[in-house]
């Protein structure tokens, strides 16, 4: 299960990802809003979608705002979320392989629908490699828990 969410700036791209990819591929998804182009702040969407990941209602979140940055900043404040703002294929692939990212953030004013769908596809279909990368994820988690890692 994937949860997808956006602010007003990301709303049109969110709809394109749903209609042009998730539905076509038969991928189960939750649309956590927003549901119109009316102003809706990215922190609300980020927290709502990321809470669903942490609660186990979804495995990964796809988040869209204007730049992808604000929504990624908000997402990364949710404990247990590793959100990556991506606008290229390599980053979307390796943030899964090396960072075990559980949220992909994109900017609707940065990437077009075609590229966004490629990014979602590689993000959802790349496995975490574990091994030495798990050590680094554990360090991130320790920082999140207020521990010193250096
Ligand atoms: C909204 O205008 C815009 O600021 C927001 O979508 C995002 O780009 C912030 O990071």
Short mmCIF file of N, CA, C and O in Angstrom, two decimals, residues 3 30 34 47 52 75 78 82 86 96 108 113 129 138:
data_model
loop_
_atom_site.label_atom_id
_atom_site.label_comp_id
_atom_site.label_asym_id
_atom_site.label_seq_id
_atom_site.Cartn_x
_atom_site.Cartn_y
_atom_site.Cartn_z
N UNK A 3 0.77 5.56 0.20
CA UNK A 3 -0.04 6.74 0.47
C UNK A 3 0.56 7.90 -0.33
O UNK A 3 1.78 8.06 -0.40
N UNK A 30 -3.65 5.03 -0.99
CA UNK A 30 -4.53 5.91 -0.21
C UNK A 30 -4.22 7.33 -0.66
O UNK A 30 -3.05 7.73 -0.67
N UNK A 34 -4.12 16.86 -0.61
CA UNK A 34 -5.36 17.59 -0.63
C UNK A 34 -6.21 17.16 -1.84
O UNK A 34 -5.74 16.45 -2.71
N UNK A 47 2.38 15.32 7.36
CA UNK A 47 2.17 14.61 8.63
C UNK A 47 1.10 13.54 8.49
O UNK A 47 1.25 12.41 8.98
N UNK A 52 0.51 7.62 8.46
CA UNK A 52 -0.02 6.36 7.92
C UNK A 52 1.10 5.36 7.68
O UNK A 52 0.90 4.15 7.88
N UNK A 75 8.04 16.14 6.41
CA UNK A 75 8.00 14.67 6.51
C UNK A 75 9.13 14.16 7.39
O UNK A 75 8.93 13.24 8.21
N UNK A 78 8.72 13.69 11.17
CA UNK A 78 7.92 12.58 11.70
C UNK A 78 8.89 11.44 12.02
O UNK A 78 9.62 10.96 11.15
N UNK A 82 12.09 8.60 6.64
CA UNK A 82 13.28 9.00 5.90
C UNK A 82 12.78 9.46 4.53
O UNK A 82 12.51 8.63 3.64
N UNK A 86 13.58 14.22 -4.53
CA UNK A 86 14.30 13.77 -5.72
C UNK A 86 13.74 14.40 -7.00
O UNK A 86 12.54 14.55 -7.14
N UNK A 96 16.44 4.58 -2.09
CA UNK A 96 15.86 3.31 -1.64
C UNK A 96 16.98 2.31 -1.34
O UNK A 96 17.02 1.70 -0.28
N UNK A 108 6.29 19.75 -7.95
CA UNK A 108 5.45 19.84 -9.14
C UNK A 108 5.90 20.98 -10.05
O UNK A 108 5.58 20.99 -11.24
N UNK A 113 5.25 15.46 -15.34
CA UNK A 113 4.57 14.22 -14.96
C UNK A 113 5.31 12.99 -15.45
O UNK A 113 5.38 11.98 -14.74
N UNK A 129 19.40 -2.26 0.18
CA UNK A 129 20.50 -3.23 0.09
C UNK A 129 20.98 -3.73 1.45
O UNK A 129 21.69 -4.74 1.52
N UNK A 138 20.87 3.08 11.18
CA UNK A 138 20.82 3.00 12.64
C UNK A 138 21.37 4.28 13.27
O UNK A 138 20.87 4.74 14.31
#
